[in-house]
Coordinates of C-alpha atoms in Angstrom, one line a residue:
M1 CA 51.5 139.0 150.1
T2 CA 51.2 138.9 154.0
V3 CA 52.6 136.1 155.7
N4 CA 51.9 136.7 159.4
P5 CA 48.5 136.8 159.3
P6 CA 46.7 139.4 162.0
H7 CA 46.5 138.4 165.9
S8 CA 49.4 135.9 165.5
K9 CA 50.4 133.6 168.3
G10 CA 54.4 132.8 167.8
S11 CA 55.7 131.2 164.8
R12 CA 52.4 129.7 164.2
G13 CA 50.4 132.5 163.3
V14 CA 46.7 132.4 164.4
S15 CA 45.5 130.8 167.6
R16 CA 43.6 127.6 166.8
R17 CA 41.2 128.0 169.7
G18 CA 38.9 130.0 168.8
F19 CA 37.0 133.2 166.4
L20 CA 38.4 136.2 166.8
V21 CA 35.9 139.6 167.0
G22 CA 37.0 142.5 166.5
T23 CA 36.1 145.5 168.2
G24 CA 32.7 147.6 166.8
S25 CA 31.5 144.0 165.4
I26 CA 28.0 143.3 165.7
L27 CA 28.8 140.5 167.9
G28 CA 30.7 142.2 170.7
S29 CA 34.1 140.9 172.1
A30 CA 33.8 137.2 172.8
A31 CA 35.6 134.5 170.8
L32 CA 33.9 131.7 170.0
A33 CA 35.1 128.0 170.4
A34 CA 35.9 126.5 167.2
P35 CA 36.4 122.8 167.2
S36 CA 40.0 121.8 166.3
A37 CA 40.6 119.6 162.8
R38 CA 41.1 116.4 165.5
A39 CA 38.4 116.7 167.8
A40 CA 35.8 115.4 165.1
A41 CA 37.5 113.1 162.5
F42 CA 33.9 112.5 160.7
P43 CA 31.8 115.6 161.9
T44 CA 28.2 115.9 161.7
A45 CA 27.5 117.9 158.7
A46 CA 24.0 117.7 157.7
D47 CA 20.7 117.3 158.8
A48 CA 17.0 116.3 157.4
P49 CA 16.1 117.1 153.9
V50 CA 14.5 120.9 154.1
A51 CA 10.4 120.2 153.7
D52 CA 8.8 121.1 150.3
G53 CA 6.7 124.1 151.4
A54 CA 9.0 125.5 153.9
Q55 CA 9.1 128.8 154.8
V56 CA 12.5 130.5 156.1
P57 CA 14.1 133.9 157.3
A58 CA 17.3 133.1 155.3
L59 CA 18.1 130.1 152.5
V60 CA 21.8 130.0 151.9
I61 CA 22.3 128.9 148.4
G62 CA 26.5 126.7 149.2
T63 CA 28.1 125.7 152.1
G64 CA 31.2 127.5 151.0
Y65 CA 33.6 130.0 152.7
G66 CA 30.8 133.2 151.7
G67 CA 27.9 131.1 152.3
S68 CA 29.8 129.9 155.9
V69 CA 30.1 133.2 157.1
A70 CA 26.8 134.2 156.5
A71 CA 24.9 131.5 158.1
L72 CA 27.6 132.2 161.4
R73 CA 26.6 135.3 161.8
L74 CA 23.3 135.7 160.9
A75 CA 22.2 133.2 163.3
Q76 CA 24.7 134.6 166.1
A77 CA 22.3 137.9 165.1
G78 CA 19.0 135.1 165.6
V79 CA 18.0 134.6 162.1
D80 CA 17.3 130.9 161.4
V81 CA 19.0 129.9 158.4
Q82 CA 18.7 127.3 155.9
M83 CA 21.1 125.9 153.9
V84 CA 21.4 123.7 150.9
E85 CA 23.7 122.4 149.2
M86 CA 24.2 120.3 145.8
G87 CA 27.4 117.9 146.9
M88 CA 27.0 115.5 149.8
A89 CA 27.6 115.7 153.4
W90 CA 31.1 114.2 153.8
D91 CA 30.1 112.7 157.3
T92 CA 30.1 109.1 157.0
P93 CA 33.1 106.4 156.3
G94 CA 33.1 104.6 153.0
S95 CA 33.9 100.6 153.2
D96 CA 37.5 101.6 153.6
G97 CA 36.8 103.3 157.1
K98 CA 37.6 106.8 155.5
I99 CA 35.3 109.3 154.4
F100 CA 38.0 110.5 151.6
C101 CA 40.1 108.2 149.2
N102 CA 43.6 109.0 148.4
T103 CA 45.0 111.6 145.8
L104 CA 46.7 108.4 144.4
N105 CA 44.3 105.6 144.5
P106 CA 40.5 107.5 143.5
D107 CA 37.8 105.6 143.6
Q108 CA 34.0 107.0 142.8
R109 CA 34.4 109.6 145.8
S110 CA 36.9 111.4 144.2
Y111 CA 34.8 113.1 141.3
W112 CA 31.3 114.9 140.5
L113 CA 29.3 112.3 138.2
R114 CA 32.3 111.4 135.5
T115 CA 33.0 108.3 135.0
R116 CA 36.7 108.5 134.5
T117 CA 38.7 110.8 137.0
K118 CA 40.3 113.9 135.3
A119 CA 43.3 114.9 137.7
P120 CA 44.6 118.1 136.8
L121 CA 48.4 116.9 136.5
N122 CA 46.8 114.0 134.4
Y123 CA 50.6 112.5 133.2
F124 CA 53.3 111.1 135.0
L125 CA 56.5 110.0 133.3
G126 CA 54.5 110.5 129.7
Y127 CA 52.4 108.3 130.7
P128 CA 48.2 109.2 131.4
I129 CA 47.1 108.3 134.8
D130 CA 43.1 108.9 134.5
K131 CA 41.5 105.8 135.5
D132 CA 37.9 104.6 135.2
I133 CA 36.0 105.3 138.2
S134 CA 31.8 104.8 139.1
R135 CA 29.3 107.6 138.3
Y136 CA 29.1 109.1 141.8
T137 CA 28.4 112.7 143.8
G138 CA 31.9 112.6 144.4
I139 CA 33.9 115.6 146.0
L140 CA 35.9 117.4 142.8
D141 CA 34.0 118.6 139.7
A142 CA 36.0 119.5 137.1
E143 CA 33.9 121.6 135.2
E144 CA 35.0 121.9 131.4
M145 CA 33.5 124.5 130.2
G146 CA 35.0 126.1 126.9
G147 CA 38.7 126.4 126.9
I148 CA 38.8 126.3 130.3
T149 CA 38.4 123.4 133.3
V150 CA 37.7 124.7 136.3
Y151 CA 38.1 122.6 139.6
Q152 CA 35.4 122.7 142.3
G153 CA 34.4 121.6 145.4
R154 CA 31.5 119.6 146.0
G155 CA 30.2 118.6 149.6
V156 CA 29.5 120.6 153.1
G157 CA 32.0 122.7 153.0
G158 CA 32.8 123.8 149.6
G159 CA 36.4 124.4 147.9
S160 CA 37.7 124.2 151.6
L161 CA 37.6 120.1 151.5
V162 CA 39.1 119.9 148.2
N163 CA 42.2 122.9 148.6
G164 CA 45.3 122.9 149.4
G165 CA 44.8 125.1 152.5
M166 CA 46.9 128.1 151.3
A167 CA 45.4 131.3 153.8
V168 CA 47.0 133.9 151.9
T169 CA 46.2 137.9 152.8
P170 CA 47.4 139.9 149.8
K171 CA 49.8 142.7 150.1
R172 CA 47.8 145.8 151.2
Q173 CA 49.0 147.6 148.0
N174 CA 47.9 145.5 145.8
F175 CA 44.7 145.3 147.5
P176 CA 43.0 148.6 145.2
T177 CA 43.2 146.6 142.2
I178 CA 41.5 143.9 144.1
L179 CA 38.5 145.5 145.1
P180 CA 38.5 148.8 144.1
T181 CA 35.2 150.1 145.6
V182 CA 36.5 148.8 149.2
D183 CA 37.9 150.4 152.1
P184 CA 41.5 148.8 152.7
D185 CA 41.6 150.3 156.5
E186 CA 38.7 148.1 157.4
M187 CA 39.7 144.6 155.5
Y188 CA 43.1 144.7 156.9
G189 CA 42.0 146.4 160.6
V190 CA 38.9 144.7 161.4
Y191 CA 37.6 141.9 158.5
Y192 CA 40.5 140.5 157.7
P193 CA 41.8 139.6 161.2
R194 CA 38.9 138.3 161.5
A195 CA 38.6 136.1 158.4
N196 CA 42.0 134.5 160.0
A197 CA 40.9 133.6 163.1
G198 CA 37.7 132.2 162.4
L199 CA 39.7 130.0 159.6
G200 CA 41.8 128.8 162.3
V201 CA 44.9 130.1 160.3
G202 CA 48.7 129.3 161.3
L203 CA 52.3 128.5 160.2
V204 CA 54.5 126.2 159.9
D205 CA 57.2 126.1 162.5
P206 CA 60.4 126.9 160.8
N207 CA 62.6 125.1 163.3
W208 CA 60.9 122.2 162.5
F209 CA 60.3 122.4 158.7
E210 CA 64.2 123.3 158.2
T211 CA 64.5 119.0 159.3
A212 CA 61.2 117.6 158.4
D213 CA 61.5 114.9 155.1
C214 CA 58.4 115.6 154.2
Y215 CA 59.1 119.7 153.5
Q216 CA 62.7 118.6 151.3
F217 CA 61.3 119.9 148.2
S218 CA 60.3 123.0 149.8
R219 CA 63.8 123.8 151.1
V220 CA 65.0 123.0 147.5
G221 CA 62.2 125.4 145.8
R222 CA 64.0 127.7 148.4
K223 CA 67.4 127.5 147.3
H224 CA 66.8 128.0 144.0
A225 CA 64.4 131.1 144.2
Q226 CA 66.8 132.7 146.4
R227 CA 70.2 131.4 144.4
S228 CA 68.0 133.2 141.4
G229 CA 67.2 136.9 143.4
F230 CA 63.8 136.0 144.1
P231 CA 62.3 136.6 147.3
W232 CA 60.7 133.2 148.9
T233 CA 58.2 132.8 152.0
F234 CA 56.5 131.0 154.4
V235 CA 52.9 131.1 153.6
P236 CA 50.0 130.3 156.5
D237 CA 47.5 127.5 155.9
V238 CA 44.7 126.0 157.6
Y239 CA 46.4 122.3 158.3
D240 CA 46.7 121.6 162.0
W241 CA 50.7 122.1 161.8
D242 CA 50.7 120.2 165.4
Y243 CA 48.8 117.0 163.9
M244 CA 51.3 117.3 160.6
E245 CA 54.1 117.2 163.2
Q246 CA 52.6 113.9 165.1
E247 CA 51.8 112.4 161.6
A248 CA 55.9 112.9 160.5
A249 CA 56.8 111.2 164.4
G250 CA 54.7 108.3 163.8
T251 CA 52.0 109.5 166.4
A252 CA 48.8 110.1 164.7
T253 CA 47.7 108.9 161.7
R254 CA 48.7 110.1 158.5
S255 CA 46.9 112.6 156.2
A256 CA 48.8 115.1 154.7
L257 CA 52.1 112.4 155.1
D258 CA 49.5 110.3 153.1
G259 CA 49.3 112.0 149.6
E260 CA 45.5 112.8 150.8
I261 CA 44.3 116.4 149.6
L262 CA 42.9 116.7 146.5
Y263 CA 40.1 114.5 147.1
G264 CA 39.9 115.9 150.8
N265 CA 41.8 115.0 154.3
N266 CA 40.9 112.8 156.4
H267 CA 42.6 114.4 159.5
G268 CA 44.5 117.5 160.1
K269 CA 42.9 120.0 157.6
K270 CA 40.7 122.5 159.1
S271 CA 38.1 123.0 156.9
L272 CA 34.9 124.6 157.1
Q273 CA 33.2 121.8 159.0
Q274 CA 35.5 122.1 161.6
T275 CA 35.3 126.1 161.7
Y276 CA 32.9 128.0 160.7
L277 CA 30.6 125.3 159.8
A278 CA 30.8 124.1 163.1
A279 CA 30.6 127.5 164.9
A280 CA 27.3 127.9 162.6
R281 CA 25.6 124.4 163.7
A282 CA 26.6 125.2 167.4
T283 CA 23.9 127.9 167.5
G284 CA 21.1 125.8 166.9
R285 CA 19.8 127.8 164.4
V286 CA 21.2 126.5 161.1
T287 CA 20.0 123.5 159.1
V288 CA 22.3 122.1 156.1
S289 CA 20.5 120.5 153.8
A290 CA 23.4 118.0 151.2
L291 CA 22.6 116.8 147.7
H292 CA 19.9 119.8 147.0
K293 CA 20.7 122.0 143.8
V294 CA 18.5 124.9 143.1
T295 CA 17.2 125.2 140.0
S296 CA 14.9 128.9 140.5
V297 CA 14.6 131.9 142.6
R298 CA 11.7 134.5 141.7
P299 CA 9.7 136.3 143.6
A300 CA 6.8 135.3 145.7
A301 CA 3.4 136.3 145.4
G302 CA 3.1 137.0 149.2
G303 CA 6.6 138.2 149.6
G304 CA 10.1 137.0 149.6
Y305 CA 10.9 134.8 147.2
T306 CA 10.1 131.1 146.0
V307 CA 13.0 129.0 145.8
V308 CA 13.0 125.8 143.6
M309 CA 15.1 123.0 144.2
D310 CA 16.0 119.6 143.2
Q311 CA 17.0 116.9 145.7
L312 CA 19.3 114.1 144.0
D313 CA 20.7 110.6 145.0
T314 CA 24.2 110.0 144.7
G315 CA 24.2 109.2 141.2
G316 CA 23.0 112.6 140.3
A317 CA 19.7 111.8 139.6
T318 CA 16.6 113.8 140.8
V319 CA 14.6 111.9 143.3
A320 CA 12.1 115.1 144.4
T321 CA 11.7 118.6 143.8
K322 CA 10.8 121.3 146.4
S323 CA 9.6 124.2 146.7
V324 CA 10.8 126.9 149.8
T325 CA 9.9 129.9 150.2
A326 CA 12.8 132.7 151.7
A327 CA 12.6 135.6 153.1
R328 CA 16.2 136.2 152.1
V329 CA 18.1 134.6 149.8
F330 CA 22.1 134.6 149.5
F331 CA 23.9 133.3 146.3
A332 CA 27.1 131.5 147.8
A333 CA 27.2 128.9 145.2
G334 CA 30.5 129.4 144.4
S335 CA 31.5 132.0 141.3
V336 CA 30.8 129.4 138.4
G337 CA 27.5 128.4 139.7
T338 CA 26.5 131.9 141.4
S339 CA 27.2 133.5 138.3
K340 CA 25.4 130.5 136.4
L341 CA 22.1 130.2 138.5
L342 CA 22.1 134.1 138.2
V343 CA 22.5 134.9 134.3
K344 CA 20.0 131.8 133.8
L345 CA 17.4 133.3 136.2
K346 CA 17.8 136.8 134.5
A347 CA 17.5 135.0 131.0
T348 CA 14.4 133.1 131.7
G349 CA 12.7 136.0 133.4
A350 CA 12.7 134.4 136.8
L351 CA 14.9 137.8 137.9
P352 CA 14.5 139.7 135.0
Q353 CA 15.6 143.3 136.8
L354 CA 18.9 142.2 137.5
N355 CA 21.6 144.1 135.5
G356 CA 24.0 143.5 132.7
E357 CA 26.9 143.1 134.7
V358 CA 25.5 139.5 136.1
G359 CA 27.5 137.3 134.2
K360 CA 30.5 139.6 133.7
G361 CA 34.1 139.9 135.1
W362 CA 35.1 136.1 135.6
G363 CA 38.9 135.4 135.7
D364 CA 41.0 132.2 136.6
N365 CA 43.2 134.1 139.0
G366 CA 45.9 133.5 136.5
N367 CA 46.3 129.9 137.2
V368 CA 49.2 128.1 135.7
M369 CA 51.5 125.0 136.4
C370 CA 54.4 123.8 135.5
G371 CA 57.5 121.4 136.6
R372 CA 61.1 121.9 136.7
A373 CA 63.5 118.7 136.4
N374 CA 66.4 119.2 138.8
H375 CA 69.5 118.0 138.9
L376 CA 70.6 114.5 141.3
W377 CA 72.2 116.5 143.7
D378 CA 68.5 118.0 144.5
P379 CA 66.5 115.6 145.4
T380 CA 63.1 116.5 146.3
G381 CA 62.1 113.6 148.6
K382 CA 60.2 110.1 148.2
L383 CA 57.8 111.5 151.1
Q384 CA 56.3 115.1 150.2
S385 CA 53.4 116.7 152.4
T386 CA 50.5 117.7 150.5
I387 CA 50.1 120.9 152.3
P388 CA 52.3 123.7 150.9
C389 CA 54.2 125.8 153.0
S390 CA 55.9 128.5 151.0
G391 CA 56.3 130.7 147.9
I392 CA 58.2 132.6 145.3
D393 CA 57.1 136.7 145.0
N394 CA 57.7 138.1 142.0
W395 CA 54.3 140.1 141.9
D396 CA 55.6 143.5 141.4
A397 CA 58.4 142.8 138.9
G398 CA 56.7 140.2 136.6
G399 CA 53.2 139.7 137.6
A400 CA 53.6 136.0 139.2
F401 CA 53.4 134.6 142.5
A402 CA 54.0 130.7 142.8
E403 CA 53.1 128.3 145.2
V404 CA 56.2 125.4 145.7
A405 CA 53.9 122.8 145.1
P406 CA 54.3 118.8 146.4
L407 CA 54.4 116.1 144.2
P408 CA 53.5 113.2 146.6
T409 CA 54.3 110.2 144.6
G410 CA 56.0 108.2 146.9
I411 CA 59.0 107.9 145.1
E412 CA 61.7 110.3 144.4
T413 CA 61.3 112.2 141.3
Y414 CA 64.0 115.3 141.4
A415 CA 61.1 117.4 140.3
S416 CA 60.1 121.2 141.5
F417 CA 56.5 121.9 141.2
Y418 CA 54.7 124.9 140.9
L419 CA 51.0 126.6 141.0
S420 CA 51.4 129.9 140.1
I421 CA 48.5 132.8 140.8
T422 CA 49.4 135.7 138.2
K423 CA 48.2 138.8 137.0
N424 CA 46.6 137.9 133.7
P425 CA 44.5 140.4 132.6
N426 CA 41.9 138.3 130.6
R427 CA 38.1 138.2 131.8
A428 CA 35.2 136.1 130.5
E429 CA 31.5 136.1 130.8
F430 CA 28.7 133.8 131.2
T431 CA 25.3 133.8 128.8
Y432 CA 22.5 132.1 128.5
N433 CA 21.8 129.6 125.6
P434 CA 18.6 129.0 125.1
T435 CA 18.7 126.1 122.7
T436 CA 20.9 123.9 125.8
G437 CA 19.2 126.0 129.1
A438 CA 22.2 126.6 130.0
A439 CA 25.0 129.1 131.2
E440 CA 27.8 129.0 128.9
L441 CA 31.4 130.6 129.6
N442 CA 33.1 132.3 126.3
W443 CA 36.7 131.8 128.4
Q444 CA 39.3 130.7 125.3
T445 CA 42.7 128.9 126.0
S446 CA 44.5 131.5 124.1
W447 CA 44.1 133.7 127.5
K448 CA 46.1 132.0 129.3
Q449 CA 49.4 133.1 127.2
P450 CA 49.9 136.4 129.8
A451 CA 49.9 133.8 132.7
I452 CA 52.4 131.5 131.0
D453 CA 54.5 134.6 130.2
M454 CA 54.8 135.8 133.7
A455 CA 55.3 132.4 135.2
K456 CA 57.9 132.2 132.9
S457 CA 59.6 135.5 134.7
I458 CA 60.7 133.2 137.4
F459 CA 61.2 129.5 136.1
D460 CA 63.0 130.6 132.7
R461 CA 65.6 132.8 135.2
I462 CA 66.2 129.6 137.6
N463 CA 66.6 127.4 134.8
S464 CA 69.1 129.4 133.6
K465 CA 70.9 129.6 136.9
E466 CA 70.6 126.2 138.3
G467 CA 71.4 124.8 134.5
T468 CA 67.6 122.8 134.5
I469 CA 64.9 122.4 131.9
Y470 CA 61.0 122.5 132.4
R471 CA 59.5 118.8 132.7
T472 CA 57.7 118.2 129.7
D473 CA 56.1 114.9 131.1
L474 CA 53.3 116.2 133.5
F475 CA 50.2 117.4 131.2
G476 CA 50.5 115.3 128.1
A477 CA 53.7 114.6 125.7
Y478 CA 55.9 117.3 125.8
K479 CA 53.9 119.7 126.9
I480 CA 55.6 121.8 129.8
W481 CA 52.5 124.4 131.1
G482 CA 49.4 123.2 132.6
D483 CA 47.4 126.6 131.2
H484 CA 44.5 124.4 131.0
L485 CA 42.6 124.7 134.4
T486 CA 42.1 127.0 137.5
Y487 CA 41.8 126.0 141.0
H488 CA 40.5 129.7 141.8
P489 CA 37.5 130.5 139.5
L490 CA 36.5 134.7 140.5
G491 CA 33.8 136.8 139.5
G492 CA 30.9 136.7 137.6
A493 CA 28.5 139.3 139.9
V494 CA 31.3 142.0 140.9
L495 CA 30.6 143.7 143.8
G496 CA 29.7 147.7 143.1
K497 CA 28.3 146.2 139.6
A498 CA 26.0 143.2 139.5
T499 CA 25.7 144.1 143.0
D500 CA 25.9 147.3 145.2
N501 CA 29.0 147.7 147.5
H502 CA 28.2 145.0 150.1
G503 CA 26.3 142.3 147.8
R504 CA 23.0 143.1 147.5
L505 CA 22.0 142.5 144.0
Q506 CA 20.9 145.2 142.3
G507 CA 16.8 145.2 141.0
Y508 CA 15.8 143.0 144.2
S509 CA 15.7 143.8 148.1
G510 CA 16.6 140.8 149.9
L511 CA 18.4 138.7 147.3
Y512 CA 22.3 138.8 147.7
V513 CA 26.0 137.5 146.3
I514 CA 28.1 136.6 149.4
D515 CA 30.7 134.1 147.5
G516 CA 34.0 134.6 145.2
A517 CA 31.4 136.0 142.2
L518 CA 31.7 139.3 143.7
I519 CA 35.9 139.3 143.2
P520 CA 36.7 140.6 139.6
G521 CA 38.5 137.8 138.5
N522 CA 42.1 138.0 140.3
T523 CA 43.5 138.1 144.2
S524 CA 47.3 138.0 143.5
V525 CA 47.1 135.1 145.9
N526 CA 44.9 132.1 147.0
P527 CA 41.7 133.7 147.5
F528 CA 39.5 132.1 150.2
V529 CA 40.7 134.6 153.0
T530 CA 39.8 137.5 150.8
I531 CA 36.9 135.9 150.2
T532 CA 36.1 135.2 153.8
A533 CA 37.2 138.7 154.6
L534 CA 35.2 140.5 152.6
A535 CA 31.6 138.3 153.8
E536 CA 32.3 139.0 157.2
R537 CA 32.2 142.6 156.1
N538 CA 29.1 142.5 153.9
I539 CA 27.2 140.5 156.3
E540 CA 27.9 142.8 159.1
K541 CA 26.4 145.7 157.1
I542 CA 23.4 143.8 156.0
I543 CA 22.7 142.5 159.5
A544 CA 23.0 145.9 161.2
T545 CA 20.9 147.9 158.1
D546 CA 18.7 145.0 156.6
L547 CA 17.6 143.2 159.4

């Protein structure tokens, strides 16, 4: 893992003041002003819905990392872009004056079209903590697919709205197994630096970290890792660290220090709404239509592609069906969304020339969670920041990298909690079920066992050294491992297989994949910086050659 992003500025990492554009870029060398996370608590995220019958030069399906990069760079190259997003705009406060609800008190804003919450950590002290809510187009989708629950962000900004913001560049030595057809020199020399700059990546101040009450849990994690002989490291993030210090000092409204993360951060975190999407909208060439779900893409009689979409209300009902003609279409609906849509389009004859690799190579980034019960002399703190800032690296020896994660309950738990990313080799495939009219995933629960074994290479040793045990009350009754989920879905339209080496879909000119579906199942760390960097690489080539 690379902990110091390129173009760092002191201990804080990449400057938060702009998009750094590297030498040789199609955009030249000027920096673009990027709004800070504090500049607009309620950023304008969407425009008037796209009109039925509209004709657009470029249509981007999805507003996550890949889609936002594509929209910005296309617009800067002079192309008008229409973005469509299945989720809400998240630009209007609710009755409580906040856009996002608190993790500890979820309401209808929390989950996508569910009537009961489905928290990743769904037990505490052995008791279930999920609750009934009203059905609503909420921010977090807990999509159950066979043997796994996949958590995805729903809204303008995609996964950037709901993740912990851990912005990690993989170790260069691991890159050939992540994207074997991509030149590491160009990624580490140009596109990772560009992505880190565009995302506003930075590091916690190490001196402040040593005394901050909200990171006592991370310091305990460090002590236990180092006493057991594991490398411990600070991890970059896209949270505004200056703002977090102000939260701790009581001079700013609390967000990370008020339990906000899983269902969005009202302040502090630099989601795509504040970075790439803000810059894209500032060009005047990008329009975003929220609550629009694409259902079909097929060649149009006069050239380009006919894209059919349903406009949704906040209860999930279709209020209008529209048809738009696009000269080019960029699939950026996330690994699951893009994969399911492409598999359906191939099977139903809308895009029959897509090749047999569509739907294959899907993985969970090896995600597995666990908790440890510490001794009374190792309290982890009542106040815990929701933003992780450190990790334990046993990738080379045991196949696992573990975030030292928070348990922001507001009470002392004496617990250490971890999200591990592992070298799990298992891959699943999406196939179309004509009976249900849906694409289905063949993931099996037993495929998580390699991930558990790799995570145990860290935590068995720590427990042995510290004389501690695993918590058994966080994922059910007497259940140690959170092996039922992933936060990091990847693959399904793998680069160089379902597409060419820059994301062009095989069989169709003008169709592209530009999101995490391109990455075959694992990045060795949190994936969104790699997704962003790969999108920067691919869109630069597409603009230079296809336009």
